[in-house]
Each structure stands twice: as structure tokens, then as C-alpha cells.
Amino acid sequence: MPESSSSFSAESYFATQPPPPGLEHDIEGVKEFVRRQQEKGRNIVLVTSGGTTVPLELNVAYGQLRPSVRFLDNFSAGTRGATSAEYFLKAGYAVLFMHRQFSLQPFSRHYSHSTNPFLDFLEIEPGVEERSSFTASGAGSKGSQICVTLDKRETLLEVLTVYKAVHAAGTLHTLTFVTVNDYLWLLRAVSQELSVMKRKAMYYLAAAVSDFFLPRQKMAKHKIQSGKGSLHIEMDQVPKILKPMVDNWTGKDGFVVSFKLETDPALLIPKAETSLQRYGHQVVIGNDLNRRKFEVVFISWKDALPSSSIDTADSSSSFAESWLRIDPYDHNKEIEEDIVAELVKRHEMWIAGGTTSIKP
Amino acid sequence: MPESSSSFSAESYFATQPPPPGLEHDIEGVKEFVRRQQEKGRNIVLVTSGGTTVPLELNVAYGQLRPSVRFLDNFSAGTRGATSAEYFLKAGYAVLFMHRQFSLQPFSRHYSHSTNPFLDFLEIEPGVEERSSFTASGAGSKGSQICVTLDKRETLLEVLTVYKAVHAAGTLHTLTFVTVNDYLWLLRAVSQELSVMKRKAMYYLAAAVSDFFLPRQKMAKHKIQSGKGSLHIEMDQVPKILKPMVDNWTGKDGFVVSFKLETDPALLIPKAETSLQRYGHQVVIGNDLNRRKFEVVFISWKDALPSSSIDTADSSSSFAESWLRIDPYDHNKEIEEDIVAELVKRHEMWIAGGTTSIKP
């Protein structure tokens, strides 16, 4: 198989690939959000969530993918990111939620149109004129009321209460990406804006990012022709951006958490350690594809933790691993609650400066 | 560029590609649905909606796409299909709604989590103990009520009323596909089941189906390796299935409506006519990418229509075109309402046998 890939560094990537049109507007919103949270003295976490796409044709308008457009996609519903964002909000963090368009979002994630459609638990009650505050005014529906079925009411009230509180406090700001190019530009710009927070910013990189992309310069000749035999696509590798993110964009002060998803359990720890060694950030959360809902492992620098939090640490190794497990059969418990609690604790140590990180 | 595609007929496709595991179960549901509608004497329309995917790796479990899986996708939110399904239901049809997982669905489409999140128009009112039917029983929320904000109440009540009526009548049955392989197998099986309806079945093929696929036999060697340079993908063409669908699966009795989406207005009519000529079905609805929300054209056989419904028909041509337009600025009007009304009228003529179709 011919090898004709050009190799992109993060620098050459941003020098040659065009920024998404909405970027400046998005960044204005982030600036304003960061300013408000600084005034309130809150910590901020950037949560990235969902998969990225790689468009294969040029006729893609930002924010408005045309129906004829074909693209390569990484599947991720965005459960980890959306769930974690909720727990960060409950822990008092301000959350920049940067997610793939149409992936799950905090709060509304509980009411997927496919699995828990909200229309199913709304009921129409025939009108009683006196209860005017519940009266619909539409012709033909005079006096009818909409109410929530009893068994769903408690959960909805809980979700709604937190949702309203978060909106009132202004602690959630949502950003949307579609393509891997949108993602990379947005991640860089948001990280740079967040760097003014110094150690009070956390970066929780849960999005499933494509390893490959199609450089804009190659797109025209790759435009797909239907009806002309088979389809050939040749792609380049997406540059590794964790290194510049840790060293430059966040000014070495951010608390950076990345994820490693594997299908082979034997690879999980070594690959997570390699990642930490290579990029010099704070935590890699390793998860096995089939166990990720109830088991994760935190890989971090041994000397960044009190020995009580370390499960296993080879004395010859710089790394510590801590396992986090919940009961797989307890459907009222989400592992993200514990992941976030552990990270909040570690982030506090990081902010207090009580931990040092070996940054190679 | 090398050409190494194998050419698949519909027959060789189904002989070599494996059926999705859920197929038999899905078909049982369709059988039961068709039986009930026949008892009630209702017409049935099959509405296909949303885009299909082409997985590039083998580790895909049906109904549960794994996060690591990469695939080629056609983007379609499913607006045309979901909206049309609602109008078919309002017109008294039973609807088999066969859609891409997570694409828009009838009724819930009005409440996209991204653009019109329902949590935004629910309000919590502090409890008034007497109104016990609205009382949430959760601890800490004693007596609190959930109600719908005034400006959203009327629309929600309308949507909800139809939704409940449809559920009570049992006239909507939903089927889900993800990959183009799921789609093809499901379309064939559902069409075969529906063929017992003879002329009382309509097939409204609004899904955006991939032109390419990766045969199962080629998948292993195409498994994507990250970190090893650039990515190469080579695909085969999806077989044209309209011909066997019209001639065999539906027993030549179904009223088949296909769609043609183009970006070049000059190509719209000729391509729609070619399609009708080639497959011998009843209607091609042509739409221009940028005008599809307010303008479509019906291409059909000239002798199948009374001359009053024909806008333009070259005397030397076998085809008739009828344009359907709505005011682009009227946001209370959906063009699908008129599309469905026109099709219902034509379908009635088809059922009555008053129309003949030239089937080459």
C-alpha cells in the first residue's frame, strides 16, 4: 500500500488548515464566561464530549452540514462527557461544555428522544376552568392541562431543579463542533482563553477525536463521484495536540485530564503511561471498552499523590495507578460521580500547589 | 486511480452480505402491525428517513455501535421523513417509520434538545398542597409543581394531543437502522411484508442512502490502523435496489415514491425522469438542495394523471412535471403538508385503479 502521507505538526496544521467561520464569535462568548466566573471566584472545567467528523467533500458549510455531504465519523454518544459535566456543576465548577452537535448534553441526556421520550410522560387532563394557571388557551383545547405522569415526576423535578439553578447561576456554557478541524481550532482557542485561570482551570478531554483527517488542500481532488466505480480515500494523521496544549496553550498551569479507551486490557496501563510520559500532563483515565461504565483506572505521577491514594506503584516506576470501581448492577449510580469527586480532590491539591508534577 | 470495484447486483448483494441480527424480530413486529391495519382497513405508508452509515471496521455490534468504530456517513437530520410521517398520520394512514437511529422522529422532532429543549419551557412552581394531582412526592420538593410556560403550552398541547391519539390508535410503528446494510435488508423484508397490502401500500423513500459500501469480505484487511501513516479506504457501489423493489418485492402493486436531491437545478428534471424510466415506479420528487424547504417538483407518468394536474408536459415526452411551492417566509407552513396531500390524492387514484402506469 503506497505511503504518501504528509506529516502535520500542530504548528503546520494551524498554519495550513482554515479556522471555522464561527470561531471568533465562540471565543467572545468564552471570554465573557471566563470573566464572569473569575469575578465569582469559581474554578472552571473544560469538558470535551462526543465524536468528530472528517468531511470528505468540500461543500460543507460550518454549522450547517449539507445533506449531500459524506464524512468519516467516530461514534460517541457523549455519555461520559455529558454525565461528568453534570457532576462538575454539582461540585460547584463552572463548565465549558464543548461537544459534538447533537451529542448528549447535561440534563437533557436523561430524556433521549429514542429511549425516554418526554412526550410519553406528559398527560393531558380535561380542563377544570378554575385552575387557570394550568389552562391551555388554544381553541379546541379549552381548559385542558398538561401534567407529568406520577412515576416520572420526582426524577424530572430533580433534574429540572438543578437545570434551573445552573441556568440562573450562569455556570454552564455550551460550544459546538462537528468536524475534527472545528474541534482542533476550538480546543486551542478555548485553552488559550482559559489559561488566564492558571491552576484553577481543569481540562477534561473526553471527546473521541479522529486520528485521521483530509487536508483542505487535498479535498477537491478527493471529491466523491457516485456512479463511477469504487471509492478511494486517502487521509493524513491528525497532529498530536496534547503536547502543545500542555506546554504552550495552557501555560503549563492547567490540570489536564485525558482519556485512553482500549479493547485489550493488557494495553491499557502501558498506553496510558506512555501518554503521560510523552505529554507531561496530570492524569490519564484509562477505560476498557466493555467495562467503562463501572471501572476506570487513574494513571498519574507517583510523587503527585499522597501514598494513601495509590493502589499500585512499582518502586522503579514514576507512575501510580488508582482503580475506581462501582457495582455494575446498581443502575442508580453513575461512575462519573466518583471520577469527578476524585478529580476535584486532586485539582484542589494542584491549586494549593501541594503537588508537583514531573514534566519531562 | 486504480479501479478494482466488484459490481454487486441486488441479488449478489443479499447472497454475500450478512443480514443484521435484529431482522427477524423486526419483521415479526411488522407482520403484526400490517395485520392490525388490514383489519382496520387502513392504508399503510412506509416512510424511510435519515442517512445511512458505512462502517469501516468490523467490531460493530448491531444496535450498539462501539465507540471505537469509524464509519462513513451521509448526513441527514431526517426532517423530510419525520415531518411527512406526521402528515400521513393526520391523513389517516398507518405509518411504518423506518429511520436512522437518533434521526428526527414524528412529534418529538418539534423538541430538539439542541434548538428547542423541553427543559427550557418547564417551570417549577412552589407547592400548593391542595392541588395534589400536580404534587411531586420527592423529599425536599414537597408540593412543588411542574408546569409548562404559557407561550409553549398551546403548541405542546397540539403536538401531544395528536401523539396520544396516534399511540392509542396504534397507527405508528418505528424501525431503526444504522448501516447501509441494515437499511437494505430491512427495506427488502419490510417491502415484502407490505406487499400483501397490494395497491393500498405506499413506499415513501426519503432516506439518504450511501452510494458506497465496504463488503464484509473486504473489511478485515481494511481495518484501520492508527499511528501508521495515512489511511486508505476503497469501497464498492451499493446496488440499485429500486428495480427489484418495484418489480419483485412489492409485486408491482405498491405506490412507490422516490426522491432526487440535486445541487444543480439544470440536472433535477432530467435525472428524475431517468430514474422513473429506469425503475418504472410512480413518482420521483425532485428537490434542489437550497430550495427543498419551499419547492419540490413531482415527476410522474403523463398518462397517470388528469391533464389538470400537469404543469408542463412536452408532447413528445412520457413524463409530466408538477411543481409544488410554498411561501419561503411563512414559518407556520411546512411543504410536507402539501407533498403528502398531493400523494394521498394520487394514491387514491392508484388504489381505485383509475390510473395506469407505464412500466417499461
XYZ file of C-alpha atoms in Angstrom:
720
model
C 0.000 0.000 0.000
C 1.513 3.348 -1.027
C 2.503 5.715 1.759
C 2.028 9.283 0.696
C 1.019 10.966 3.927
C 2.361 14.341 4.774
C 3.144 14.619 8.460
C 1.482 17.523 10.228
C 2.813 19.075 13.416
C 0.295 21.085 15.419
C 2.039 24.191 14.112
C 1.896 23.229 10.457
C -1.699 22.100 10.934
C -2.896 25.505 12.117
C -0.729 27.260 9.525
C -2.345 25.390 6.636
C -5.914 24.461 7.680
C -8.584 27.197 7.727
C -10.285 28.148 11.025
C -14.047 27.546 11.251
C -16.058 30.719 10.473
C -17.766 30.800 13.883
C -14.541 30.738 15.873
C -14.245 34.431 16.742
C -17.838 34.615 17.897
C -17.390 31.496 20.023
C -14.295 32.933 21.632
C -16.072 36.169 22.526
C -18.596 34.066 24.424
C -15.840 32.159 26.216
C -14.032 35.376 27.202
C -17.206 36.744 28.733
C -17.923 33.459 30.536
C -14.393 33.233 31.966
C -14.555 36.863 33.106
C -17.813 36.218 34.994
C -16.522 33.057 36.659
C -13.313 34.821 37.707
C -15.409 37.517 39.396
C -17.268 34.810 41.301
C -14.036 33.026 42.183
C -15.156 29.753 40.634
C -12.962 27.055 39.149
C -13.649 26.250 35.512
C -13.518 22.888 33.797
C -13.470 22.480 30.043
C -15.318 19.263 29.180
C -14.969 17.995 25.602
C -17.501 15.406 24.524
C -18.744 13.384 21.556
C -17.032 12.309 18.333
C -15.571 14.353 15.482
C -16.209 14.061 11.767
C -13.874 14.248 8.790
C -15.765 15.653 5.785
C -14.787 14.039 2.507
C -16.248 16.705 0.253
C -15.772 20.435 0.164
C -19.394 21.598 0.100
C -19.699 21.801 3.838
C -20.917 24.987 5.432
C -19.926 25.415 9.071
C -22.779 24.782 11.439
C -24.902 23.649 8.531
C -23.799 20.325 7.146
C -25.424 19.875 3.769
C -27.382 16.664 3.209
C -25.191 15.583 0.334
C -22.037 15.710 2.394
C -20.277 12.486 3.212
C -17.920 12.224 6.113
C -15.908 9.842 8.217
C -17.176 9.703 11.785
C -16.105 8.406 15.180
C -19.088 7.227 17.097
C -19.586 8.586 20.579
C -22.950 9.357 22.096
C -21.229 11.706 24.543
C -22.417 9.940 27.692
C -19.132 10.281 29.621
C -18.823 13.988 28.876
C -22.451 14.960 29.450
C -22.686 12.986 32.686
C -19.395 14.300 34.032
C -20.405 17.872 33.221
C -23.442 17.484 35.492
C -21.315 16.271 38.393
C -18.797 19.085 37.901
C -21.675 21.570 38.042
C -22.967 19.940 41.222
C -19.428 20.212 42.658
C -19.533 23.980 42.142
C -17.453 24.191 38.983
C -18.288 26.423 36.075
C -18.384 24.195 33.000
C -17.400 24.964 29.421
C -19.157 22.120 27.637
C -17.606 21.706 24.184
C -19.494 18.978 22.386
C -20.292 17.441 19.046
C -23.513 18.801 17.588
C -26.455 16.551 18.580
C -24.405 14.506 21.081
C -25.786 14.189 24.600
C -25.896 17.245 26.833
C -26.054 17.592 30.592
C -29.634 17.331 31.960
C -31.396 16.691 28.635
C -29.337 13.455 28.387
C -31.879 11.908 30.784
C -34.589 12.385 28.182
C -33.308 10.863 24.950
C -35.992 11.002 22.267
C -35.170 7.380 21.476
C -35.062 5.772 24.905
C -37.010 8.047 27.256
C -39.122 10.395 25.137
C -40.614 13.143 27.272
C -43.860 13.164 25.287
C -44.524 9.729 26.763
C -44.768 11.018 30.302
C -46.828 14.085 29.665
C -50.548 13.653 30.052
C -53.478 15.744 29.030
C -56.129 16.234 31.647
C -59.532 17.524 30.581
C -59.980 21.110 31.671
C -61.155 22.384 35.005
C -61.768 26.061 34.429
C -60.792 27.224 37.924
C -57.189 26.065 37.590
C -56.460 28.865 35.215
C -52.706 28.760 35.686
C -52.650 25.339 34.057
C -55.074 26.175 31.334
C -54.095 25.983 27.716
C -55.672 28.722 25.692
C -55.714 27.008 22.306
C -59.024 26.739 20.535
C -60.500 23.293 20.894
C -58.357 22.537 23.929
C -60.010 24.984 26.260
C -59.089 24.323 29.819
C -57.012 21.224 29.095
C -53.981 20.706 31.252
C -50.628 19.124 30.641
C -49.171 17.218 33.544
C -46.335 14.847 34.238
C -47.150 11.209 34.951
C -46.674 10.341 38.586
C -43.791 7.870 38.250
C -41.656 10.306 36.260
C -42.431 13.406 38.285
C -39.852 13.018 41.021
C -36.886 12.443 38.703
C -37.945 15.232 36.371
C -38.315 17.612 39.289
C -34.799 16.773 40.467
C -33.255 17.230 37.024
C -35.243 20.382 36.403
C -34.311 21.903 39.764
C -30.575 21.559 39.098
C -31.026 22.664 35.478
C -32.817 25.850 36.520
C -30.265 26.549 39.251
C -27.381 26.159 36.795
C -29.062 28.486 34.304
C -29.752 31.050 36.993
C -26.133 30.920 38.187
C -24.806 31.073 34.615
C -22.263 28.313 35.257
C -22.756 26.318 32.060
C -21.596 27.498 28.656
C -22.020 25.244 25.631
C -19.877 25.202 22.499
C -20.494 23.014 19.468
C -18.181 21.353 16.982
C -18.804 18.981 14.102
C -15.550 18.333 12.240
C -12.144 17.460 13.665
C -10.972 20.785 12.238
C -13.643 22.665 14.233
C -12.553 20.707 17.303
C -8.830 21.436 16.982
C -9.252 25.161 16.383
C -11.813 25.487 19.153
C -9.730 23.478 21.628
C -6.675 25.646 21.032
C -8.577 28.923 21.301
C -10.568 27.893 24.394
C -7.434 26.577 26.129
C -5.663 29.843 25.465
C -8.588 31.820 26.905
C -8.782 29.538 29.939
C -5.069 29.890 30.641
C -5.767 33.166 32.487
C -7.333 30.970 35.191
C -3.889 29.499 35.868
C -4.177 26.454 38.132
C -7.900 26.971 38.657
C -8.683 25.587 35.202
C -9.211 21.882 34.527
C -9.250 20.325 31.067
C -11.285 17.127 30.847
C -10.766 15.759 27.350
C -13.477 13.132 26.930
C -14.217 13.693 23.216
C -13.472 10.858 20.773
C -11.225 12.589 18.264
C -10.446 11.209 14.832
C -6.869 10.051 14.223
C -7.146 10.986 10.571
C -8.191 13.989 8.535
C -8.332 15.127 4.940
C -6.274 18.311 4.475
C -8.268 21.067 2.804
C -5.674 21.184 0.044
C -6.413 17.577 -0.896
C -10.162 17.807 -0.675
C -11.032 18.939 -4.195
C -9.313 16.024 -5.860
C -10.948 13.666 -3.404
C -14.451 14.806 -4.163
C -16.555 11.710 -4.348
C -18.102 10.769 -7.679
C -21.038 8.456 -7.446
C -21.666 6.000 -10.252
C -18.041 5.810 -11.342
C -16.882 2.551 -9.772
C -15.298 2.215 -6.380
C -14.369 4.934 -3.920
C -10.810 5.677 -2.812
C -9.982 7.867 0.144
C -6.527 8.720 1.423
C -6.104 10.586 4.675
C -3.414 12.161 6.824
C -2.817 11.772 10.528
C -4.214 14.358 12.899
C -1.312 16.024 14.757
C -0.831 15.184 18.425
C -2.022 18.310 20.191
C -1.675 17.338 23.855
C 1.985 18.383 23.915
C 1.435 21.976 22.687
C -1.730 22.146 24.769
C 0.123 21.283 27.989
C 3.280 23.266 27.257
C 2.004 26.313 25.400
C -1.754 26.861 25.205
C -2.444 26.336 28.920
C 0.869 27.792 30.066
C 1.814 24.598 31.977
C -0.632 25.578 34.719
C -3.768 23.751 33.688
C -4.854 20.478 35.290
C -5.143 18.307 32.191
C -7.025 15.004 32.170
C -7.017 12.852 29.054
C -8.730 9.548 28.288
C -7.454 6.299 26.863
C -10.002 3.788 25.590
C -8.762 0.305 24.773
C -10.264 -3.037 23.910
C -7.234 -5.041 25.030
C -6.932 -4.814 28.862
C -3.212 -5.655 28.671
C -2.544 -2.474 26.695
C -4.464 -0.108 28.959
C -1.823 0.704 31.596
C 1.236 0.772 29.296
C -0.505 3.012 26.760
C -1.781 5.355 29.465
C 1.718 5.608 30.974
C 3.273 6.278 27.585
C 0.777 9.067 27.050
C 1.567 10.680 30.401
C 5.326 10.356 29.783
C 5.032 11.867 26.320
C 2.777 14.820 27.096
C 3.620 15.529 30.730
C 0.083 16.284 31.878
C -1.587 15.278 35.150
C -3.943 12.341 34.712
C -4.791 9.741 32.112
C -8.058 7.944 32.756
C -7.877 4.501 31.219
C -11.010 2.587 30.377
C -11.686 -0.738 28.807
C -14.387 -0.586 26.143
C -16.528 -3.242 27.778
C -16.039 -2.175 31.397
C -16.043 1.605 31.066
C -19.437 2.085 32.739
C -18.250 0.586 36.038
C -14.429 0.566 36.087
C -11.715 3.076 35.209
C -8.106 3.488 36.212
C -6.353 6.775 37.004
C -2.736 6.888 35.882
C -0.752 9.787 37.294
C 2.674 10.813 38.569
C 3.616 8.928 41.735
C 5.058 11.939 43.516
C 1.910 13.978 42.833
C -0.156 11.882 45.239
C -0.187 11.014 48.912
C 0.724 7.340 49.185
C -2.716 6.568 50.613
C -4.342 7.225 47.225
C -2.108 4.864 45.327
C -3.202 1.300 44.632
C -0.151 0.032 42.831
C 3.169 1.647 42.191
C 6.233 -0.195 41.127
C 9.139 1.362 43.035
C 11.103 1.621 39.806
C 8.250 3.448 38.068
C 7.339 7.143 38.074
C 3.664 6.272 37.717
C 0.872 5.443 40.115
C -2.359 3.678 39.269
C -5.596 4.022 41.215
C -8.622 1.945 40.297
C -12.134 3.208 40.610
C -14.984 0.718 40.530
C -18.719 0.746 41.119
C -21.292 -2.031 41.286
C -22.129 -2.867 37.655
C -25.683 -3.765 38.643
C -26.505 -0.600 40.554
C -28.397 1.443 37.978
C -28.831 4.367 40.335
C -25.106 5.011 40.463
C -23.007 6.609 37.728
C -19.242 6.134 37.785
C -18.785 9.725 36.618
C -19.855 10.844 40.091
C -16.778 9.146 41.565
C -14.484 10.162 38.710
C -15.416 13.798 39.227
C -15.125 13.583 43.039
C -11.607 12.151 42.725
C -10.570 14.768 40.173
C -11.961 17.615 42.244
C -9.855 16.402 45.187
C -6.728 16.174 43.051
C -7.405 19.506 41.413
C -7.633 21.136 44.853
C -4.188 19.751 45.680
C -2.922 21.050 42.364
C -4.366 24.510 43.032
C -2.882 24.559 46.529
C 0.443 23.833 44.894
C 0.890 20.911 47.223
C 1.586 18.586 44.402
C 4.342 18.704 41.910
C 4.184 17.084 38.605
C 7.157 15.661 36.797
C 7.024 17.326 33.462
C 9.658 15.784 31.264
C -6.677 5.953 -9.894
C -6.981 2.176 -9.873
C -10.408 0.674 -10.459
C -10.851 -2.539 -8.549
C -14.523 -2.486 -7.654
C -16.588 -5.582 -7.818
C -20.061 -4.863 -9.145
C -22.919 -6.025 -6.942
C -26.406 -6.703 -8.216
C -29.146 -6.672 -5.592
C -29.150 -10.447 -5.829
C -25.428 -10.886 -5.319
C -25.534 -8.307 -2.530
C -28.048 -10.246 -0.446
C -26.316 -13.529 -1.292
C -22.969 -12.338 0.078
C -23.670 -9.745 2.808
C -24.933 -10.928 6.208
C -28.384 -9.852 7.466
C -28.475 -7.719 10.638
C -29.129 -9.852 13.769
C -32.328 -7.983 14.685
C -34.010 -8.542 11.331
C -36.290 -11.439 12.222
C -37.551 -9.724 15.341
C -38.206 -6.526 13.394
C -40.153 -8.439 10.774
C -42.349 -10.093 13.399
C -43.309 -6.605 14.573
C -44.071 -5.501 11.014
C -46.222 -8.585 10.335
C -48.294 -7.872 13.430
C -48.623 -4.184 12.540
C -49.710 -4.935 8.966
C -52.247 -7.471 10.193
C -53.822 -4.944 12.573
C -54.000 -2.232 9.916
C -55.561 -4.632 7.418
C -58.267 -5.413 9.969
C -58.970 -1.703 10.320
C -58.928 -1.229 6.557
C -56.238 1.434 6.703
C -53.712 2.266 4.020
C -50.090 1.907 5.074
C -47.161 4.062 4.079
C -43.555 3.035 4.627
C -41.522 6.182 5.314
C -37.732 5.811 5.233
C -35.778 8.637 6.827
C -32.276 9.776 7.810
C -28.832 8.832 6.483
C -27.021 5.500 6.452
C -23.521 4.677 7.655
C -20.808 2.516 6.177
C -18.695 1.005 8.988
C -15.017 0.798 8.147
C -14.086 -1.645 10.885
C -15.526 -4.997 11.802
C -16.044 -4.536 15.545
C -19.537 -3.219 15.163
C -22.327 -4.841 17.098
C -25.791 -4.322 15.662
C -27.822 -1.813 17.582
C -24.793 -0.976 19.656
C -22.150 0.871 17.709
C -18.950 0.706 19.706
C -17.175 3.983 20.449
C -14.060 2.927 18.621
C -15.851 2.312 15.381
C -15.220 4.592 12.465
C -17.680 4.887 9.655
C -18.564 6.826 6.560
C -21.811 8.737 6.970
C -24.341 10.602 4.869
C -25.718 13.498 6.784
C -29.460 13.795 7.065
C -31.291 15.069 10.112
C -34.412 13.271 8.892
C -36.626 16.351 8.723
C -38.406 15.433 5.480
C -39.218 11.919 6.671
C -40.270 12.786 10.229
C -42.423 15.705 9.096
C -44.067 13.744 6.293
C -44.828 10.857 8.668
C -46.845 13.251 10.854
C -48.921 14.442 7.911
C -49.531 10.875 6.719
C -50.776 10.025 10.208
C -53.055 13.060 10.185
C -54.361 11.909 6.778
C -55.418 8.589 8.348
C -52.559 6.428 7.115
C -50.825 3.856 9.257
C -47.115 4.664 9.152
C -44.133 2.326 9.219
C -41.407 4.787 10.134
C -38.043 3.264 9.259
C -35.355 5.669 10.346
C -31.703 6.081 11.172
C -31.031 5.750 14.895
C -31.127 9.191 16.558
C -32.503 10.954 13.479
C -35.639 13.061 13.925
C -38.921 11.334 14.690
C -42.512 12.456 14.238
C -43.757 14.634 17.136
C -40.525 14.698 19.154
C -38.916 16.491 16.167
C -40.571 19.675 17.448
C -38.480 19.464 20.611
C -34.864 19.048 19.524
C -32.573 19.062 22.550
C -30.341 21.493 20.658
C -32.798 24.019 19.318
C -35.952 23.753 21.442
C -35.046 21.877 24.636
C -38.168 20.938 26.557
C -36.485 21.541 29.927
C -36.461 25.226 29.000
C -40.213 25.513 28.979
C -40.960 23.550 32.086
C -41.256 25.583 35.246
C -41.283 24.646 38.886
C -43.947 26.264 40.971
C -43.627 26.189 44.748
C -46.131 23.796 46.184
C -49.734 24.446 46.997
C -50.769 21.400 48.975
C -54.394 21.359 47.795
C -53.503 20.731 44.171
C -52.463 17.226 44.920
C -52.669 15.967 41.360
C -49.749 18.202 40.449
C -47.750 17.455 43.502
C -44.336 15.885 43.326
C -43.743 13.491 46.127
C -39.949 13.632 46.251
C -38.322 14.541 49.536
C -37.234 18.156 49.569
C -39.564 19.039 46.751
C -42.769 18.516 48.659
C -45.714 20.017 46.920
C -43.707 21.524 44.066
C -45.370 21.506 40.672
C -44.032 21.235 37.178
C -45.841 23.287 34.594
C -45.398 24.365 31.021
C -44.613 28.008 30.312
C -47.561 29.849 28.853
C -46.142 30.628 25.400
C -45.248 26.984 24.720
C -48.383 25.430 26.153
C -50.635 25.684 23.126
C -48.181 24.130 20.672
C -47.243 21.384 23.091
C -50.882 20.574 23.715
C -51.487 20.279 19.977
C -48.484 18.032 19.410
C -49.275 15.966 22.481
C -52.926 15.517 21.516
C -52.045 14.051 18.115
C -49.208 12.000 19.632
C -51.526 10.428 22.209
C -54.206 9.783 19.590
C -51.704 8.055 17.312
C -50.448 5.893 20.166
C -53.974 4.993 21.196
C -54.865 4.055 17.612
C -51.620 2.101 17.153
C -51.005 3.593 13.723
C -47.280 4.326 14.074
C -44.616 1.629 14.107
C -40.948 2.608 14.267
C -37.994 0.649 12.909
C -34.369 1.648 13.278
C -31.338 1.213 11.054
C -27.754 2.411 11.324
C -25.678 0.987 8.483
C -26.490 0.834 4.792
C -26.525 -2.965 5.204
C -29.193 -2.726 7.926
C -31.156 -0.429 5.627
C -31.029 -2.681 2.555
C -32.026 -5.856 4.400
C -34.779 -4.089 6.301
C -36.142 -2.352 3.206
C -36.371 -5.629 1.321
C -38.029 -7.517 4.179
C -40.498 -4.735 5.020
C -41.442 -4.279 1.348
C -42.094 -7.984 1.043
C -44.323 -7.922 4.135
C -46.162 -4.851 2.902
C -46.817 -6.388 -0.499
C -49.871 -8.185 0.954
C -51.487 -4.737 1.067
C -51.386 -4.663 -2.741
C -52.244 -1.171 -4.018
C -53.045 0.093 -0.520
C -49.355 0.340 0.366
C -47.267 3.412 -0.349
C -43.456 3.482 -0.215
C -42.030 6.928 0.535
C -38.265 6.606 0.265
C -36.911 9.763 1.868
C -33.765 8.264 3.482
C -30.361 9.458 2.255
C -28.691 6.197 1.314
C -24.975 5.806 0.778
C -23.812 5.109 -2.785
C -20.861 3.117 -1.458
C -20.271 0.304 0.956
C -17.465 -1.887 2.195
C -18.264 -5.577 1.538
C -17.919 -7.669 4.695
C -15.345 -9.805 2.895
C -13.060 -6.785 2.458
C -13.487 -5.381 5.928
C -10.772 -7.213 7.804
C -7.994 -6.103 5.541
C -9.331 -2.588 5.665
C -9.249 -2.377 9.419
C -7.867 0.999 10.257
C -4.514 1.237 11.986
C -3.880 4.462 13.791
C -0.344 5.749 14.071
C 0.851 4.048 10.909
C 0.801 6.852 8.374
C -2.105 7.726 6.154
C -5.415 5.947 5.778
C -6.603 4.290 2.585
C -10.167 3.163 2.026
C -11.571 1.513 -1.070
C -15.278 0.926 -1.428
C -17.781 -0.716 -3.736
C -21.000 0.681 -5.138
C -24.270 -0.074 -3.398
C -26.535 -1.972 -5.817
C -29.538 -0.162 -7.261
C -32.451 -1.675 -5.390
C -35.387 0.327 -6.768
C -35.743 -2.020 -9.751
C -36.108 -5.262 -7.726
C -38.193 -3.370 -5.177
C -40.717 -2.242 -7.802
C -40.731 -5.463 -9.839
C -40.330 -8.160 -7.214
C -40.509 -7.150 -3.555
C -43.700 -5.098 -3.836
C -45.222 -7.258 -6.569
C -45.640 -4.256 -8.943
C -48.640 -3.118 -6.901
C -47.067 -0.666 -4.483
C -47.237 3.087 -4.986
C -43.526 3.922 -4.901
C -42.231 7.462 -4.363
C -38.503 8.136 -4.540
C -36.526 11.336 -4.008
C -33.857 13.034 -6.056
C -31.766 15.715 -4.389
C -29.562 17.846 -6.604
C -27.464 20.971 -6.276
C -27.564 21.812 -9.958
C -31.143 22.862 -10.905
C -30.489 22.001 -14.555
C -29.961 18.343 -13.639
C -33.056 17.943 -11.485
C -35.697 17.144 -14.122
C -33.525 15.010 -16.434
C -32.185 12.918 -13.549
C -35.646 12.447 -12.056
C -37.004 11.362 -15.465
C -34.130 8.938 -15.987
C -34.860 7.412 -12.610
C -38.559 6.947 -13.403
C -37.731 5.490 -16.810
C -35.178 3.101 -15.340
C -37.180 1.800 -12.379
C -40.746 2.165 -13.615
C -42.226 3.375 -10.328
C -44.883 6.062 -9.803
C -43.359 9.342 -8.630
C -39.946 10.937 -8.270
C -39.935 14.009 -6.072
C -37.116 16.273 -7.185
C -35.685 18.858 -4.828
C -32.913 21.366 -5.096
C -30.640 21.373 -2.054
C -31.121 25.065 -1.380
C -34.845 25.282 -2.142
C -36.079 21.979 -0.730
C -37.910 23.574 2.211
C -40.266 25.530 -0.060
C -40.171 23.997 -3.541
C -40.304 20.488 -4.962
C -41.277 19.008 -8.299
C -43.275 15.827 -8.868
C -42.155 13.839 -11.905
C -44.558 11.117 -12.953
C -46.018 9.327 -15.969
C -48.108 11.673 -18.101
C -50.910 9.198 -18.688
C -51.243 8.538 -14.966
C -52.644 11.994 -14.301
C -55.651 14.049 -15.310
C -54.379 16.879 -17.505
C -55.482 19.450 -14.915
C -52.712 18.334 -12.527
C -49.931 18.728 -15.052
C -47.902 21.924 -15.189
C -45.625 21.096 -18.072
C -45.570 18.144 -20.392
C -43.722 18.061 -23.621
C -45.992 16.265 -26.107
C -43.076 14.100 -27.166
C -42.334 13.091 -23.577
C -43.886 10.349 -21.437
C -43.343 12.428 -18.310
C -45.311 15.118 -16.541
C -43.936 17.620 -14.062
C -45.973 19.335 -11.356
C -44.387 21.984 -9.166
C -45.323 22.474 -5.583
C -44.304 25.704 -3.868
C -44.991 27.402 -0.557
C -44.101 30.853 0.755
C -40.465 30.567 1.935
C -41.128 33.145 4.655
C -44.181 31.507 6.181
C -42.737 29.628 9.129
C -46.103 28.210 10.119
C -46.347 26.193 6.924
C -44.427 23.019 6.108
C -44.164 21.899 2.489
C -44.554 18.263 3.608
C -48.217 19.020 4.316
C -48.763 19.727 0.607
C -46.491 16.909 -0.573
C -48.478 14.422 1.480
C -51.860 15.854 0.395
C -50.863 15.511 -3.265
C -49.569 11.974 -2.774
C -52.680 10.888 -0.884
C -54.780 12.128 -3.813
C -52.638 10.262 -6.339
C -52.533 7.160 -4.190
C -56.340 7.122 -4.064
C -56.412 7.181 -7.879
C -53.852 4.377 -7.920
C -55.938 2.300 -5.486
C -59.082 2.923 -7.497
C -57.166 1.610 -10.482
C -58.148 4.692 -12.391
C -54.585 5.334 -13.332
C -52.269 3.212 -15.316
C -48.589 3.456 -15.108
C -46.292 2.778 -17.991
C -43.916 0.216 -16.630
C -41.199 -0.304 -19.154
